[in-house]
CSV table of C-alpha atoms and ligand atoms in Angstrom, one decimal:
chain,number,residue,atom,x,y,z
A,254,MET,CA,300.3,135.2,224.4
A,255,LYS,CA,301.1,131.6,223.8
A,256,THR,CA,297.9,129.7,224.5
A,257,ILE,CA,294.3,130.0,223.2
A,258,LYS,CA,291.1,129.3,225.1
A,259,ILE,CA,288.0,128.3,223.2
A,260,LYS,CA,284.9,130.0,224.4
A,261,ASP,CA,282.8,127.8,226.7
A,262,SER,CA,285.5,125.2,226.9
A,263,ASN,CA,288.2,124.5,229.5
A,264,LYS,CA,290.7,123.4,226.9
A,265,GLU,CA,293.8,125.5,226.6
A,266,ILE,CA,295.7,125.1,223.3
A,267,GLN,CA,299.3,126.1,222.8
A,268,ILE,CA,299.8,128.2,219.6
A,269,GLY,CA,301.9,126.5,217.1
A,270,LYS,CA,303.0,128.0,213.8
A,271,VAL,CA,300.9,130.8,212.2
A,272,VAL,CA,300.4,130.5,208.5
A,273,CYS,CA,298.9,133.5,206.6
A,274,VAL,CA,297.3,133.6,203.2
A,275,GLY,CA,297.9,136.7,201.0
A,276,ARG,CA,295.7,138.0,198.2
A,277,ASN,CA,292.7,135.9,199.0
A,278,TYR,CA,290.1,138.6,198.2
A,279,ALA,CA,290.1,139.9,194.6
A,280,ASP,CA,289.5,143.6,195.6
A,281,HIS,CA,292.4,143.6,198.0
A,282,ALA,CA,294.8,142.0,195.5
A,283,LYS,CA,293.8,144.8,193.1
A,284,GLU,CA,294.2,147.6,195.6
A,285,MET,CA,297.8,146.4,196.2
A,286,GLY,CA,298.5,146.5,192.5
A,287,ASN,CA,298.5,142.7,192.1
A,288,GLU,CA,296.8,140.5,189.7
A,289,VAL,CA,293.9,138.5,191.1
A,290,PRO,CA,295.4,135.0,191.5
A,291,ASP,CA,293.9,132.1,189.5
A,292,LYS,CA,295.9,129.5,191.5
A,293,PHE,CA,296.4,129.2,195.2
A,294,PRO,CA,297.8,132.6,196.4
A,295,ILE,CA,300.9,133.3,198.4
A,296,VAL,CA,301.5,132.1,201.9
A,297,PHE,CA,303.7,133.7,204.6
A,298,MET,CA,304.3,133.1,208.3
A,299,LYS,CA,303.8,135.0,211.6
A,300,THR,CA,304.9,133.5,215.0
A,301,ALA,CA,303.2,132.8,218.3
A,302,THR,CA,305.3,135.6,219.8
A,303,CYS,CA,303.5,138.1,217.6
A,304,MET,CA,300.1,137.4,219.1
A,305,ILE,CA,298.2,139.5,221.6
A,306,ASN,CA,294.6,139.4,222.8
A,307,SER,CA,291.9,141.8,221.8
A,308,GLY,CA,292.1,144.7,224.2
A,309,GLU,CA,295.9,144.8,224.3
A,310,ASN,CA,297.8,147.5,222.4
A,311,VAL,CA,299.6,147.2,219.1
A,312,VAL,CA,303.0,148.8,219.7
A,313,HIS,CA,304.1,150.7,216.6
A,314,PRO,CA,307.7,149.8,215.6
A,315,SER,CA,309.9,152.9,215.4
A,316,TYR,CA,311.5,151.7,212.2
A,317,SER,CA,308.3,151.9,210.1
A,318,GLU,CA,306.3,154.9,208.8
A,319,ASN,CA,303.4,152.9,207.3
A,320,LEU,CA,301.7,150.5,209.7
A,321,HIS,CA,298.6,148.9,208.1
A,322,HIS,CA,295.5,147.0,209.4
A,323,GLU,CA,294.3,143.8,207.9
A,324,ILE,CA,291.2,142.2,209.4
A,325,GLU,CA,290.9,138.5,208.8
A,326,LEU,CA,289.1,135.3,209.6
A,327,VAL,CA,291.4,133.0,211.6
A,328,LEU,CA,291.2,129.2,211.7
A,329,LEU,CA,292.5,127.1,214.6
A,330,ILE,CA,293.8,123.6,213.6
A,331,GLY,CA,293.0,120.8,215.9
A,332,ALA,CA,294.5,117.7,214.3
A,333,THR,CA,297.6,116.7,212.4
A,334,VAL,CA,297.0,116.9,208.7
A,335,LYS,CA,299.2,116.4,205.7
A,336,ASN,CA,297.9,116.3,202.1
A,337,ALA,CA,294.4,116.7,203.5
A,338,ASN,CA,291.3,115.8,201.4
A,339,SER,CA,288.2,118.0,201.7
A,340,LYS,CA,286.8,116.0,204.6
A,341,GLU,CA,290.1,115.9,206.5
A,342,ALA,CA,290.5,119.6,205.9
A,343,GLU,CA,287.0,120.4,207.2
A,344,ASN,CA,287.5,118.2,210.3
A,345,ALA,CA,290.9,119.8,211.1
A,346,ILE,CA,289.2,123.2,211.8
A,347,VAL,CA,288.2,123.1,215.4
A,348,SER,CA,287.6,126.8,216.0
A,349,TYR,CA,287.3,130.3,214.4
A,350,ALA,CA,288.4,133.7,215.5
A,351,VAL,CA,288.9,137.2,214.2
A,352,GLY,CA,292.4,138.4,213.8
A,353,LEU,CA,294.3,141.6,212.8
A,354,ASP,CA,297.4,140.9,210.7
A,355,MET,CA,299.2,144.2,211.4
A,356,THR,CA,301.7,144.9,208.6
A,357,LEU,CA,304.6,147.2,208.0
A,358,ARG,CA,303.7,148.1,204.4
A,359,ASP,CA,306.8,150.2,203.8
A,360,LEU,CA,309.1,147.3,204.8
A,361,GLN,CA,307.0,144.9,202.7
A,362,PHE,CA,307.2,147.1,199.6
A,363,LYS,CA,310.9,147.5,200.0
A,364,SER,CA,311.4,143.8,200.3
A,365,LYS,CA,309.1,143.1,197.3
A,366,GLU,CA,311.1,145.5,195.2
A,367,LYS,CA,314.4,143.7,196.0
A,368,GLY,CA,312.8,140.3,195.6
A,369,GLU,CA,313.4,139.5,199.3
A,370,PRO,CA,311.1,137.8,201.8
A,371,TRP,CA,308.9,140.2,203.7
A,372,THR,CA,309.4,138.5,207.1
A,373,PHE,CA,310.2,141.7,209.0
A,374,ALA,CA,307.0,143.4,207.7
A,375,LYS,CA,304.9,140.8,209.4
A,376,ILE,CA,306.5,139.4,212.6
A,377,PHE,CA,307.1,142.4,215.0
A,378,ASP,CA,305.8,141.8,218.5
A,379,THR,CA,302.0,142.6,218.8
A,380,SER,CA,301.5,142.3,215.0
A,381,GLY,CA,298.7,139.7,215.5
A,382,VAL,CA,295.6,140.6,217.5
A,383,LEU,CA,293.2,137.7,218.3
A,384,SER,CA,289.5,137.7,219.4
A,385,GLU,CA,288.0,134.9,221.4
A,386,PHE,CA,287.8,131.6,219.7
A,387,VAL,CA,284.4,130.0,218.8
A,388,SER,CA,284.2,126.2,218.5
A,389,ALA,CA,283.5,124.9,215.0
A,390,ASP,CA,281.0,122.5,216.7
A,391,GLU,CA,279.1,125.5,218.0
A,392,TYR,CA,279.1,127.5,214.8
A,393,LYS,CA,279.1,126.5,211.2
A,394,LEU,CA,280.5,129.1,208.8
A,395,THR,CA,278.1,130.0,206.0
A,396,GLY,CA,280.1,132.6,204.0
A,397,GLU,CA,277.4,135.2,204.6
A,398,GLU,CA,279.1,136.6,207.6
A,399,LYS,CA,280.1,140.3,207.4
A,400,ILE,CA,283.7,141.0,208.1
A,401,TYR,CA,284.5,144.6,209.0
A,402,LEU,CA,287.0,147.0,210.5
A,403,SER,CA,286.8,150.6,211.6
A,404,VAL,CA,289.5,153.1,212.7
A,405,ASN,CA,288.4,155.7,215.1
A,406,ASN,CA,284.7,154.7,214.4
A,407,GLU,CA,285.1,155.2,210.7
A,408,ILE,CA,284.5,152.0,208.7
A,409,LYS,CA,287.5,151.1,206.5
A,410,GLN,CA,287.1,147.4,205.6
A,411,GLU,CA,283.7,145.8,204.9
A,412,ALA,CA,283.0,142.5,203.0
A,413,THR,CA,281.6,139.1,203.6
A,414,VAL,CA,283.7,136.0,204.4
A,415,GLY,CA,282.3,134.3,201.3
A,416,LEU,CA,284.2,136.7,199.0
A,417,MET,CA,287.4,134.8,199.7
A,418,LEU,CA,288.9,133.4,196.5
A,419,PHE,CA,289.9,130.2,198.4
A,420,ASN,CA,287.6,129.0,201.2
A,421,PRO,CA,288.9,127.5,204.5
A,422,ILE,CA,288.8,123.9,203.2
A,423,GLU,CA,290.7,124.8,200.0
A,424,ILE,CA,293.2,126.8,202.1
A,425,ILE,CA,293.9,123.8,204.4
A,426,LYS,CA,294.1,121.4,201.4
A,427,ASN,CA,296.6,123.7,199.7
A,428,ILE,CA,298.8,124.5,202.7
A,429,SER,CA,298.8,120.8,203.9
A,430,SER,CA,300.1,119.7,200.5
A,431,ARG,CA,303.3,121.7,201.3
A,432,MET,CA,303.6,121.4,205.1
A,433,THR,CA,302.2,119.4,208.0
A,434,LEU,CA,299.6,121.2,210.0
A,435,GLU,CA,299.2,120.4,213.7
A,436,GLU,CA,297.0,121.1,216.7
A,437,GLY,CA,297.5,124.7,217.7
A,438,ASP,CA,298.5,126.0,214.3
A,439,LEU,CA,296.6,129.2,213.2
A,440,ILE,CA,295.7,130.2,209.7
A,441,PHE,CA,295.1,133.8,208.8
A,442,THR,CA,292.9,133.6,205.7
A,443,GLY,CA,293.6,137.0,204.1
A,444,THR,CA,292.1,140.4,204.2
A,445,PRO,CA,289.4,142.2,202.1
A,446,ALA,CA,289.9,145.6,200.5
A,447,GLY,CA,290.3,148.8,202.5
A,448,VAL,CA,293.6,148.3,204.2
A,449,GLY,CA,295.2,151.5,205.3
A,450,ARG,CA,297.7,153.3,207.5
A,451,VAL,CA,297.2,153.7,211.3
A,452,VAL,CA,299.2,155.9,213.7
A,453,LYS,CA,299.8,156.1,217.4
A,454,GLY,CA,296.5,156.8,219.3
A,455,ASP,CA,294.2,155.3,216.6
A,456,LYS,CA,291.6,152.9,217.9
A,457,LEU,CA,290.8,149.9,215.8
A,458,SER,CA,287.6,147.9,216.2
A,459,GLY,CA,286.6,145.0,213.9
A,460,GLY,CA,284.9,141.7,213.8
A,461,ILE,CA,283.1,139.0,212.0
A,462,GLU,CA,279.4,138.4,212.5
A,463,ASN,CA,278.7,135.5,214.8
A,464,ILE,CA,282.4,134.8,215.4
A,465,GLY,CA,283.8,137.6,217.5
A,466,LYS,CA,285.2,141.1,217.8
A,467,VAL,CA,288.7,142.5,218.1
A,468,GLU,CA,289.8,145.8,219.5
A,469,THR,CA,293.1,147.5,219.9
A,470,THR,CA,294.8,150.8,220.2
A,471,ILE,CA,298.0,151.8,218.4
A,472,ALA,CA,300.6,152.7,221.1
B,178,ZN,ZN1,297.0,139.5,206.0
């Protein structure tokens, strides 16, 4: 998957870089044994080649024993922004989606222990699952939206988007102070508590109220 279609629009947008925010919900930072950040949390990257559409399978890599689900709000950037102020950051968001940031937790922990980057924990093929995209002109985010994920019909993650430590505007201001963001770039905004292991055959179903739904099976 290399291009995105926004619901009710003919425009097709090529996926650029994919920037992900870590530890953006206090309860998730705690469950991972991390302190709740008081300044902008960590950022890491995925790639366009990771991305699949809702309904396609996540292929479990053979070199990991601990594949985790992370349900997240995803922002689509529609303009070039660098050192964005609040208004520019807000205008840069053209669309919202729901995403799964699938993570190889064992590889991530090993890398953390050694003080090495966790790239390989995050960029395997099919490690990003995307719902439909909803235009930001059509829907204004309130923060009240429920974000949830169930595995085999059992609810695992449940929160509201407003529990993010840094909201979408603050996220774009922070990221664009370090790198230029462009049309087609995606931002995964972090996951709430309740992440956990999934195995082959598991069926994942999640979403964000008024934004969309994402479904996948682990293959
Ligand atoms: Zn994540």
